[in-house]
Amino acid sequence: MAVAFALVLSAVALASPSSAAVPERRVALVIGNSIYTAVPPLSNPERDAKGISAALKRLGFDVVEGYNLKMDEMTGIVREFAQKLDGAKAGLVYYAGHGIAVGDENYLIPVDASLRSEADLDFRAVNVQLVLRQMQRDERVNIVILDACRDNPFAAQLAAKSRAVTRGLTAIETQSASGILIAFATDPRATAMDGERDTNSPFTSALLKHIETPEVSITTVMDRVRADVWESTGKKQKPWTNSSIIGEFKLNPTLKLAAVDPGVAATKTIDAAVPMPAMPAAPSLDRTQIDIKTWEVAERGNSAADYRAYLDAFPSGQFATFARNRLASLDASKPASGFLATPPGVNDEALKKEIGTAQTETAMKLDNVGRREVQTRLRVSGFQPGKAAATFSPSHRKAIQAWQKSRSIPETGFLTAMQVSALRAQSEAAYQAVLAEEKAAAEKKRSAKTAGEGKAATRNVTSYEGDEMYRRDIARERGQAYQGTTTATPRRGTTSTGYQGRVRTREGDSGDSAGAAIFGGIVGGVLGGAIGGGFRR
């Protein structure tokens, strides 16, 4: 497998010089807002934005940039960006500063904003949809990166007046248009860290580390950024990405080779009479570059075999951790034996584009039984939702996110109808086994209860055996043959002759006196006979 993998890599490496130049014009908009007038200033957005702007310029982008912009300046710079986008093959927007979500809308907040009500957002903030509309007027690759989920005092001010105001930003759909990638510094409706003063935020710091890596797709860049931020924040912040880009888009498509192909350079000066070589000499790649190319091929294949092949070749490579994580995700998402991972009509690619929201979950109209079923299916699939309940608690949301991650679905913690169908297909065998176990346990409990009632009835019937024994003893003392009882069963504690022993009845003391008289007569007769016999001897 490793040999075949290496052959594939060699073919890719030989083809790479054809894409060594950036053929199309690319335009970027970069905004960093730090110095707010109505709320305390932020430490790092301006520094973050300037760092990203410099990196994009090195990558060949035509950058439109602005810092600490007021409302009219922000709308003006968006207009300038829209004009430069005309004819460009790629557009990128990076924003650092305060942002706010109201319902399904996200807003970027200028430094002079003063928000007293939800209505102020339409006139004193920039709707992200305004920016997206400018980018989607033509067919191109569009990338939007928002480091705008910081702890936001504007949200706190508006939350008291509007239930629609939430923490962080809300997820942005990409299904309506192909060729777009949306990246947030953290999960939707979560808060990102601003970082230490005089540094970059954790998200932008990781982005600056990876954005200029050559020959790496933008999705790989964001995967690496996510991993770095997750670790650097102690697993408190996880960047979120949603993409509908078809194929690969590389921010730095130029692969810097260790040596150029001498055959190509020589063709300009060599005599035309000299025949061209049948095949140009293969470029020389150092181990780091081979590592990168190997990972790119493995990522395109996105199979367990490809990731294992990469680990065989580079067990300590710079992408080894990512390869192991991908293997773990693929293993966790394997369906139960005998069942498809997804039902007919639902495929993995469609699932990856499904974004669960509170609205999609409400539209399913899950009742209490349905929610408990989802929780059970999550548990039998290897995720731990906690105690079953009629509603989805935070622990249930975390289990949903973990399942979504295992299927490469946007990790929102909310479900869609397609996702529930996929979960049912994945967990059906194990879920039916659980139902069978619960049914068997219920039957066993009912059987045990019935057996207990039968034993109690038996004890009640046999309690009269003491009367029969007593009558046999009396008959033996009198030298009579005992014929058994043929009369109806007496009430408990009473013999057929009326003897009650030590059992008192509710009729009063007359029964006791009669019993005592009979018992005295019997005992007297026995003793008298014994004594009389003694005197006769």
Coordinates of C-alpha atoms in Angstrom, one line a residue:
M1 CA 0.0 0.0 0.0
A2 CA 2.8 2.4 0.9
V3 CA 4.6 1.7 -2.4
A4 CA 1.4 2.5 -4.4
F5 CA 0.9 5.6 -2.3
A6 CA 4.4 6.8 -3.1
L7 CA 3.9 6.3 -6.8
V8 CA 0.8 8.4 -6.6
L9 CA 2.8 11.1 -4.8
S10 CA 5.5 11.0 -7.5
A11 CA 2.9 11.7 -10.2
V12 CA 1.4 14.6 -8.2
A13 CA 4.9 16.1 -7.6
L14 CA 5.7 15.9 -11.3
A15 CA 2.5 17.7 -12.2
S16 CA 3.0 20.5 -9.6
P17 CA 5.2 22.9 -11.7
S18 CA 2.3 23.5 -14.1
S19 CA 0.5 25.3 -11.2
A20 CA 3.5 27.2 -10.0
A21 CA 2.1 30.6 -10.8
V22 CA -1.0 32.3 -9.5
P23 CA -3.0 32.8 -12.8
E24 CA -6.0 34.8 -11.6
R25 CA -6.6 38.1 -9.7
R26 CA -7.6 37.7 -6.1
V27 CA -9.0 40.5 -3.9
A28 CA -9.3 40.7 -0.1
L29 CA -11.1 43.0 2.3
V30 CA -9.5 43.3 5.8
I31 CA -11.1 45.3 8.7
G32 CA -9.8 45.5 12.3
N33 CA -11.9 47.5 14.8
S34 CA -10.4 48.0 18.3
I35 CA -11.1 51.5 19.5
Y36 CA -14.8 51.5 20.3
T37 CA -16.3 54.7 21.8
A38 CA -19.4 53.4 23.5
V39 CA -17.8 50.3 25.1
P40 CA -14.3 49.5 26.3
P41 CA -11.8 49.1 23.5
L42 CA -10.5 45.7 22.4
S43 CA -6.8 44.9 22.6
N44 CA -5.9 42.9 19.5
P45 CA -8.3 43.3 16.5
E46 CA -6.3 46.0 14.8
R47 CA -3.0 44.1 15.3
D48 CA -4.7 40.9 14.1
A49 CA -6.1 42.5 10.9
K50 CA -2.7 44.1 10.0
G51 CA -1.0 40.8 10.4
I52 CA -3.5 39.1 8.1
S53 CA -3.3 41.9 5.6
A54 CA 0.5 41.6 5.3
A55 CA 0.2 37.8 4.8
L56 CA -2.5 38.2 2.1
K57 CA -0.3 40.7 0.2
R58 CA 2.6 38.2 0.3
L59 CA 0.2 35.7 -1.2
G60 CA -0.6 38.0 -4.1
F61 CA -4.0 39.4 -3.0
D62 CA -5.1 42.9 -3.8
V63 CA -6.0 44.0 -0.3
V64 CA -8.5 46.7 0.6
E65 CA -8.0 47.4 4.3
G66 CA -9.3 49.7 7.0
Y67 CA -8.9 50.0 10.8
N68 CA -11.1 51.5 13.5
L69 CA -13.8 52.4 11.0
K70 CA -17.0 54.3 11.7
M71 CA -20.3 53.3 10.1
D72 CA -20.0 55.4 7.0
E73 CA -16.4 54.3 6.6
M74 CA -17.3 50.6 6.8
T75 CA -20.0 50.9 4.2
G76 CA -17.6 52.9 2.0
I77 CA -14.9 50.3 2.2
V78 CA -17.3 47.5 1.4
R79 CA -18.4 49.4 -1.7
E80 CA -14.7 49.8 -2.7
F81 CA -14.2 46.1 -2.2
A82 CA -17.3 45.2 -4.3
Q83 CA -15.9 47.3 -7.2
K84 CA -12.5 45.6 -7.1
L85 CA -14.2 42.2 -7.1
D86 CA -15.4 42.7 -10.6
G87 CA -13.5 40.1 -12.7
A88 CA -11.6 38.6 -9.8
K89 CA -11.5 34.8 -9.4
A90 CA -11.3 34.8 -5.6
G91 CA -12.6 37.1 -2.9
L92 CA -11.7 37.0 0.8
V93 CA -13.0 39.0 3.8
Y94 CA -11.3 39.0 7.2
Y95 CA -12.9 40.9 10.0
A96 CA -11.7 41.3 13.6
G97 CA -13.7 43.2 16.2
H98 CA -17.1 43.2 17.8
G99 CA -19.9 41.2 16.1
I100 CA -23.5 40.4 17.2
A101 CA -26.2 37.9 16.2
V102 CA -29.9 38.7 16.3
G103 CA -32.1 35.8 15.2
D104 CA -30.5 34.4 12.0
E105 CA -28.7 37.7 11.1
N106 CA -25.0 38.6 11.9
Y107 CA -23.8 42.1 12.2
L108 CA -20.3 43.7 12.2
I109 CA -20.1 46.7 14.6
P110 CA -18.3 49.9 13.7
V111 CA -16.3 51.8 16.4
D112 CA -18.9 54.6 16.7
A113 CA -21.9 52.3 17.2
S114 CA -24.3 53.1 20.0
L115 CA -27.0 50.4 20.2
R116 CA -30.0 51.0 22.3
S117 CA -32.5 48.7 20.6
E118 CA -32.6 46.0 18.0
A119 CA -33.8 48.4 15.4
D120 CA -30.5 50.4 15.7
L121 CA -28.6 47.4 14.1
D122 CA -30.2 48.2 10.7
F123 CA -28.7 51.7 10.7
R124 CA -25.6 51.5 12.9
A125 CA -24.1 48.1 12.0
V126 CA -23.1 46.3 8.9
N127 CA -25.1 43.1 8.1
V128 CA -22.8 40.3 7.0
Q129 CA -25.4 39.4 4.3
L130 CA -24.6 42.8 2.7
V131 CA -20.9 41.7 2.3
L132 CA -21.9 38.2 1.0
R133 CA -24.2 39.7 -1.6
Q134 CA -21.3 41.6 -3.1
M135 CA -19.1 38.5 -3.2
Q136 CA -21.7 36.3 -4.8
R137 CA -22.6 38.5 -7.7
D138 CA -20.2 36.4 -9.9
E139 CA -19.0 32.9 -10.0
R140 CA -15.8 32.8 -7.8
V141 CA -14.3 31.3 -4.7
N142 CA -15.4 33.3 -1.7
I143 CA -13.9 33.1 1.8
V144 CA -15.3 34.9 4.8
I145 CA -13.3 34.7 8.1
L146 CA -14.8 36.4 11.2
D147 CA -12.8 36.8 14.4
A148 CA -15.8 38.6 15.8
C149 CA -17.2 36.3 18.6
R150 CA -15.5 38.1 21.5
D151 CA -17.2 38.8 24.8
N152 CA -19.6 41.5 23.6
P153 CA -21.0 44.3 25.8
F154 CA -23.3 45.3 22.9
A155 CA -25.0 41.9 23.2
A156 CA -25.5 42.3 26.9
Q157 CA -27.1 45.7 26.4
L158 CA -29.6 44.4 23.8
A159 CA -30.3 41.1 25.4
A160 CA -32.4 42.8 28.1
K161 CA -34.7 44.2 25.3
S162 CA -34.7 41.4 22.8
R163 CA -34.9 37.6 23.2
A164 CA -33.4 37.2 19.7
V165 CA -30.0 38.5 20.8
T166 CA -27.6 35.6 21.4
R167 CA -24.0 35.1 22.4
G168 CA -21.4 34.9 19.6
L169 CA -22.5 34.7 15.9
T170 CA -25.1 32.5 14.3
A171 CA -24.3 29.8 11.7
I172 CA -24.3 31.0 8.1
E173 CA -25.7 28.6 5.5
T174 CA -23.7 27.9 2.3
Q175 CA -26.0 25.5 0.5
S176 CA -27.6 28.3 -1.5
A177 CA -24.4 29.0 -3.4
S178 CA -21.4 26.9 -4.3
G179 CA -17.8 28.0 -3.9
I180 CA -18.0 29.7 -0.5
L181 CA -16.3 29.0 2.9
I182 CA -17.4 30.6 6.2
A183 CA -15.0 30.5 9.2
F184 CA -15.8 31.6 12.7
A185 CA -13.2 32.0 15.5
T186 CA -15.4 29.7 17.6
D187 CA -18.6 27.6 17.4
P188 CA -21.8 29.5 16.6
R189 CA -23.3 31.2 19.7
A190 CA -20.1 30.8 21.6
T191 CA -17.6 33.3 22.8
A192 CA -14.0 33.5 21.5
M193 CA -11.0 34.7 23.4
D194 CA -9.4 38.0 22.6
G195 CA -5.9 36.9 23.8
E196 CA -3.3 38.7 25.8
R197 CA -2.6 42.3 25.3
D198 CA 0.1 43.1 22.6
T199 CA -0.4 39.7 21.0
N200 CA -2.8 38.2 18.5
S201 CA -6.0 36.4 19.4
P202 CA -5.7 32.6 19.6
F203 CA -7.6 32.2 16.4
T204 CA -5.7 34.8 14.3
S205 CA -2.4 33.6 15.8
A206 CA -3.1 30.1 14.5
L207 CA -4.3 31.5 11.1
L208 CA -1.1 33.5 10.6
K209 CA 0.9 30.3 11.4
H210 CA -0.8 28.3 8.6
I211 CA -2.2 30.7 6.0
E212 CA 1.0 30.9 3.9
T213 CA 1.7 27.1 3.9
P214 CA 2.4 26.3 0.2
E215 CA 0.3 23.8 -1.7
V216 CA -2.3 23.3 1.0
S217 CA -6.1 23.7 0.5
I218 CA -8.0 26.3 2.5
T219 CA -9.9 23.5 4.2
T220 CA -6.7 21.9 5.4
V221 CA -5.5 25.3 6.6
M222 CA -8.7 25.7 8.7
D223 CA -8.4 22.1 10.0
R224 CA -4.9 23.0 11.3
V225 CA -6.1 26.3 12.8
R226 CA -8.9 24.5 14.6
A227 CA -6.5 21.9 16.1
D228 CA -4.1 24.6 17.2
V229 CA -6.8 26.8 18.8
W230 CA -8.4 23.8 20.6
E231 CA -5.1 23.0 22.2
S232 CA -3.8 26.5 22.9
T233 CA -7.1 27.4 24.7
G234 CA -7.1 24.3 26.8
K235 CA -10.0 22.9 24.8
K236 CA -12.2 25.9 25.5
Q237 CA -12.5 27.4 22.0
K238 CA -13.1 25.4 18.8
P239 CA -13.2 27.3 15.5
W240 CA -16.1 26.5 13.2
T241 CA -16.1 26.2 9.4
N242 CA -18.8 25.7 6.8
S243 CA -17.9 25.2 3.2
S244 CA -19.5 24.5 -0.2
I245 CA -16.3 24.9 -2.2
I246 CA -16.1 22.2 -4.9
G247 CA -12.6 20.9 -5.3
E248 CA -9.6 22.5 -3.8
F249 CA -8.7 26.2 -3.3
K250 CA -5.1 26.9 -2.3
L251 CA -4.1 30.3 -0.8
N252 CA -0.5 29.6 -1.7
P253 CA -0.5 27.3 -4.8
T254 CA 3.2 27.8 -5.5
L255 CA 5.3 24.8 -4.3
K256 CA 8.8 26.0 -3.7
L257 CA 11.0 23.0 -4.9
A258 CA 14.5 22.3 -3.7
A259 CA 15.7 22.4 -7.3
V260 CA 14.1 23.5 -10.6
D261 CA 13.7 21.3 -13.6
P262 CA 16.9 22.0 -15.6
G263 CA 15.4 20.6 -18.7
V264 CA 12.7 23.3 -18.9
A265 CA 15.2 26.1 -18.3
A266 CA 17.5 24.8 -20.9
T267 CA 15.0 24.7 -23.7
K268 CA 15.2 28.5 -24.2
T269 CA 18.9 28.4 -25.1
I270 CA 19.5 24.9 -26.5
D271 CA 19.8 24.5 -30.3
A272 CA 16.6 23.6 -32.0
A273 CA 18.4 20.8 -33.8
V274 CA 19.0 19.0 -30.5
P275 CA 16.0 16.8 -29.8
M276 CA 14.0 17.4 -26.6
P277 CA 14.3 14.8 -23.9
A278 CA 11.5 12.3 -23.7
M279 CA 10.6 13.3 -20.1
P280 CA 11.9 16.2 -18.0
A281 CA 14.0 15.3 -15.0
A282 CA 11.9 14.9 -11.9
P283 CA 12.2 17.8 -9.4
S284 CA 14.1 17.1 -6.2
L285 CA 11.9 17.3 -3.1
D286 CA 13.2 17.4 0.5
R287 CA 11.4 15.3 3.2
T288 CA 9.3 18.1 4.5
Q289 CA 7.9 18.8 1.0
I290 CA 7.2 15.1 0.5
D291 CA 5.4 15.1 3.9
I292 CA 3.2 17.9 2.6
K293 CA 2.4 16.2 -0.7
T294 CA 1.7 12.9 1.0
W295 CA -0.8 14.5 3.4
E296 CA -2.5 16.3 0.5
V297 CA -3.0 13.0 -1.3
A298 CA -4.3 11.3 1.8
E299 CA -6.7 14.1 2.5
R300 CA -8.1 14.0 -1.0
G301 CA -8.7 10.2 -0.6
N302 CA -10.2 10.7 2.8
S303 CA -10.2 7.0 3.6
A304 CA -8.8 5.0 6.5
A305 CA -6.3 3.2 4.2
D306 CA -4.9 6.6 2.9
Y307 CA -4.4 8.0 6.4
R308 CA -2.7 4.7 7.5
A309 CA -0.5 4.9 4.5
Y310 CA 0.5 8.4 5.4
L311 CA 1.3 7.3 9.0
D312 CA 3.3 4.4 7.7
A313 CA 5.5 6.8 5.7
F314 CA 5.6 9.6 8.3
P315 CA 4.8 8.2 11.8
S316 CA 6.1 11.5 13.3
G317 CA 5.2 13.8 10.4
Q318 CA 3.8 17.3 10.9
F319 CA 0.3 16.0 10.1
A320 CA 0.5 12.7 12.1
T321 CA -1.9 14.0 14.7
F322 CA -4.5 15.0 12.2
A323 CA -4.2 11.6 10.4
R324 CA -4.8 9.8 13.7
N325 CA -7.8 12.1 14.5
R326 CA -9.3 11.4 11.1
L327 CA -8.9 7.7 11.6
A328 CA -10.6 7.9 14.9
S329 CA -13.5 9.9 13.4
L330 CA -13.8 7.4 10.6
D331 CA -13.9 4.5 13.0
A332 CA -16.4 6.2 15.3
S333 CA -18.7 6.8 12.3
K334 CA -18.8 3.2 11.2
P335 CA -22.4 1.9 11.1
A336 CA -23.6 -1.1 13.0
S337 CA -23.0 -4.4 11.2
G338 CA -25.6 -5.2 8.6
F339 CA -26.9 -1.6 8.2
L340 CA -26.1 1.2 5.9
A341 CA -24.5 4.3 7.3
T342 CA -27.2 6.4 5.7
P343 CA -30.6 5.4 4.3
P344 CA -31.4 5.5 0.6
G345 CA -31.5 9.0 -0.8
V346 CA -29.1 10.4 1.9
N347 CA -25.4 10.5 1.2
D348 CA -22.4 11.6 3.2
E349 CA -21.8 14.7 1.0
A350 CA -25.4 15.8 1.5
L351 CA -25.0 15.3 5.3
K352 CA -21.8 17.4 5.4
K353 CA -23.8 20.3 4.0
E354 CA -26.6 19.9 6.6
I355 CA -26.5 22.6 9.3
G356 CA -28.8 21.9 12.3
T357 CA -30.4 24.9 13.9
A358 CA -33.2 25.4 16.5
Q359 CA -35.5 26.0 13.5
T360 CA -34.7 22.7 11.7
E361 CA -35.2 20.8 15.0
T362 CA -38.5 22.5 15.6
A363 CA -39.7 21.7 12.1
M364 CA -39.3 18.0 12.8
K365 CA -41.9 18.2 15.6
L366 CA -40.1 15.7 17.8
D367 CA -42.3 14.7 20.8
N368 CA -41.0 13.4 24.1
V369 CA -40.8 9.9 22.9
G370 CA -38.9 10.9 19.8
R371 CA -36.4 12.9 21.8
R372 CA -35.8 9.9 24.2
E373 CA -35.4 7.7 21.1
V374 CA -32.6 10.0 19.8
Q375 CA -30.9 10.0 23.2
T376 CA -31.0 6.2 23.3
R377 CA -29.6 5.9 19.7
L378 CA -26.8 8.3 20.6
R379 CA -25.9 6.2 23.6
V380 CA -25.9 2.9 21.7
S381 CA -23.7 4.5 19.0
G382 CA -21.0 5.2 21.5
F383 CA -21.8 8.7 22.6
Q384 CA -22.8 9.6 26.2
P385 CA -25.9 11.9 26.3
G386 CA -26.5 11.4 30.0
K387 CA -29.8 10.5 31.6
A388 CA -32.7 10.2 29.3
A389 CA -35.2 13.1 29.4
A390 CA -38.2 14.6 27.6
T391 CA -36.1 17.5 26.4
F392 CA -32.5 18.0 25.1
S393 CA -30.2 19.2 28.0
P394 CA -26.7 20.6 27.6
S395 CA -25.3 17.1 27.9
H396 CA -27.5 15.9 25.1
R397 CA -26.4 18.8 22.9
K398 CA -22.7 17.8 23.5
A399 CA -23.5 14.2 22.5
I400 CA -25.2 15.5 19.3
Q401 CA -22.1 17.6 18.6
A402 CA -19.8 14.6 19.1
W403 CA -21.9 12.5 16.7
Q404 CA -22.0 15.3 14.2
K405 CA -18.2 15.6 14.4
S406 CA -17.8 11.8 13.8
R407 CA -19.9 12.2 10.5
S408 CA -18.1 15.4 9.4
I409 CA -21.3 17.4 9.9
P410 CA -21.2 21.0 11.1
E411 CA -21.2 20.7 14.9
T412 CA -24.1 22.9 16.0
G413 CA -25.7 20.5 18.5
F414 CA -29.0 20.8 16.7
L415 CA -30.4 18.2 14.4
T416 CA -32.1 18.1 11.0
A417 CA -34.5 15.5 9.6
M418 CA -31.7 14.1 7.4
Q419 CA -29.3 13.8 10.3
V420 CA -31.9 11.9 12.4
S421 CA -32.5 9.5 9.5
A422 CA -28.7 8.9 9.3
L423 CA -28.5 8.4 13.1
R424 CA -31.4 5.9 12.9
A425 CA -29.8 3.9 10.1
Q426 CA -26.4 3.9 11.9
S427 CA -27.8 2.7 15.2
E428 CA -30.7 0.5 14.2
A429 CA -29.2 -2.9 15.1
A430 CA -28.0 -1.8 18.5
Y431 CA -31.2 0.1 19.2
Q432 CA -33.4 -2.9 18.5
A433 CA -31.2 -5.0 20.7
V434 CA -31.8 -2.5 23.6
L435 CA -35.5 -2.6 23.0
A436 CA -35.4 -6.4 23.1
E437 CA -33.4 -6.4 26.3
E438 CA -35.9 -4.0 27.9
K439 CA -38.9 -6.1 26.8
A440 CA -37.2 -9.3 28.2
A441 CA -36.5 -7.5 31.5
A442 CA -40.2 -6.4 31.8
E443 CA -41.4 -10.0 31.1
K444 CA -39.1 -11.4 33.7
K445 CA -40.4 -8.9 36.3
R446 CA -44.0 -9.8 35.5
S447 CA -43.3 -13.5 35.8
A448 CA -41.6 -13.0 39.2
K449 CA -44.5 -11.1 40.5
T450 CA -47.0 -13.8 39.3
A451 CA -44.9 -16.5 41.0
G452 CA -44.8 -14.6 44.3
E453 CA -48.6 -14.3 44.3
G454 CA -48.9 -18.1 43.7
K455 CA -46.6 -18.9 46.7
A456 CA -48.7 -16.7 49.0
A457 CA -51.9 -18.5 47.9
T458 CA -50.3 -21.9 48.6
R459 CA -49.3 -20.8 52.1
N460 CA -52.9 -19.8 52.8
V461 CA -54.2 -23.2 51.8
T462 CA -51.7 -25.4 53.7
S463 CA -52.2 -23.5 56.9
Y464 CA -55.1 -25.7 57.8
E465 CA -52.9 -28.9 57.9
G466 CA -52.4 -28.3 61.7
D467 CA -56.1 -29.1 62.3
E468 CA -55.8 -32.4 60.6
M469 CA -52.7 -33.3 62.6
Y470 CA -54.5 -32.4 65.9
R471 CA -57.5 -34.7 65.0
R472 CA -55.2 -37.6 64.3
D473 CA -53.4 -37.2 67.6
I474 CA -56.8 -37.2 69.6
A475 CA -58.0 -40.3 67.7
R476 CA -54.8 -42.1 68.6
E477 CA -55.1 -41.2 72.3
R478 CA -58.6 -42.6 72.4
G479 CA -57.6 -45.8 70.5
Q480 CA -59.9 -44.9 67.6
A481 CA -59.3 -45.1 63.9
Y482 CA -59.0 -41.7 62.2
Q483 CA -61.2 -41.4 59.0
G484 CA -60.2 -38.0 57.8
T485 CA -62.3 -34.9 57.4
T486 CA -65.2 -34.9 55.0
T487 CA -66.9 -31.7 56.1
A488 CA -66.4 -28.3 54.5
T489 CA -63.2 -26.5 55.3
P490 CA -63.6 -24.6 58.5
R491 CA -62.7 -21.1 59.0
R492 CA -59.0 -20.5 59.8
G493 CA -58.0 -21.6 63.3
T494 CA -61.2 -23.8 63.9
T495 CA -61.5 -27.6 63.6
S496 CA -64.6 -29.4 62.4
T497 CA -65.5 -30.2 66.0
G498 CA -65.3 -26.6 67.1
Y499 CA -61.8 -26.8 68.6
Q500 CA -60.0 -23.5 68.3
G501 CA -56.8 -24.1 70.2
R502 CA -55.1 -20.9 71.1
V503 CA -56.8 -18.9 68.4
R504 CA -59.3 -16.3 69.7
T505 CA -62.3 -15.4 67.6
R506 CA -64.5 -12.3 67.5
E507 CA -67.5 -14.1 68.9
G508 CA -66.2 -13.4 72.4
D509 CA -65.1 -15.7 75.2
S510 CA -67.7 -18.4 74.8
G511 CA -65.6 -20.2 72.2
D512 CA -62.6 -20.1 74.5
S513 CA -64.7 -21.6 77.4
A514 CA -66.0 -24.4 75.1
G515 CA -62.5 -25.2 73.8
A516 CA -61.1 -25.2 77.4
A517 CA -63.9 -27.6 78.6
I518 CA -63.3 -30.1 75.7
F519 CA -59.5 -29.9 76.2
G520 CA -60.0 -30.4 80.0
G521 CA -62.2 -33.4 79.5
I522 CA -59.8 -35.1 77.1
V523 CA -56.8 -34.5 79.4
G524 CA -58.7 -35.6 82.5
G525 CA -59.8 -38.8 80.8
V526 CA -56.3 -39.6 79.7
L527 CA -54.8 -39.0 83.2
G528 CA -57.6 -40.8 85.0
G529 CA -57.1 -43.9 82.9
A530 CA -53.4 -43.9 83.5
I531 CA -53.8 -43.4 87.3
G532 CA -56.5 -46.1 87.6
G533 CA -54.4 -48.6 85.7
G534 CA -51.6 -47.9 88.2
F535 CA -53.7 -48.7 91.2
R536 CA -55.0 -51.9 89.7
R537 CA -51.5 -53.1 89.3

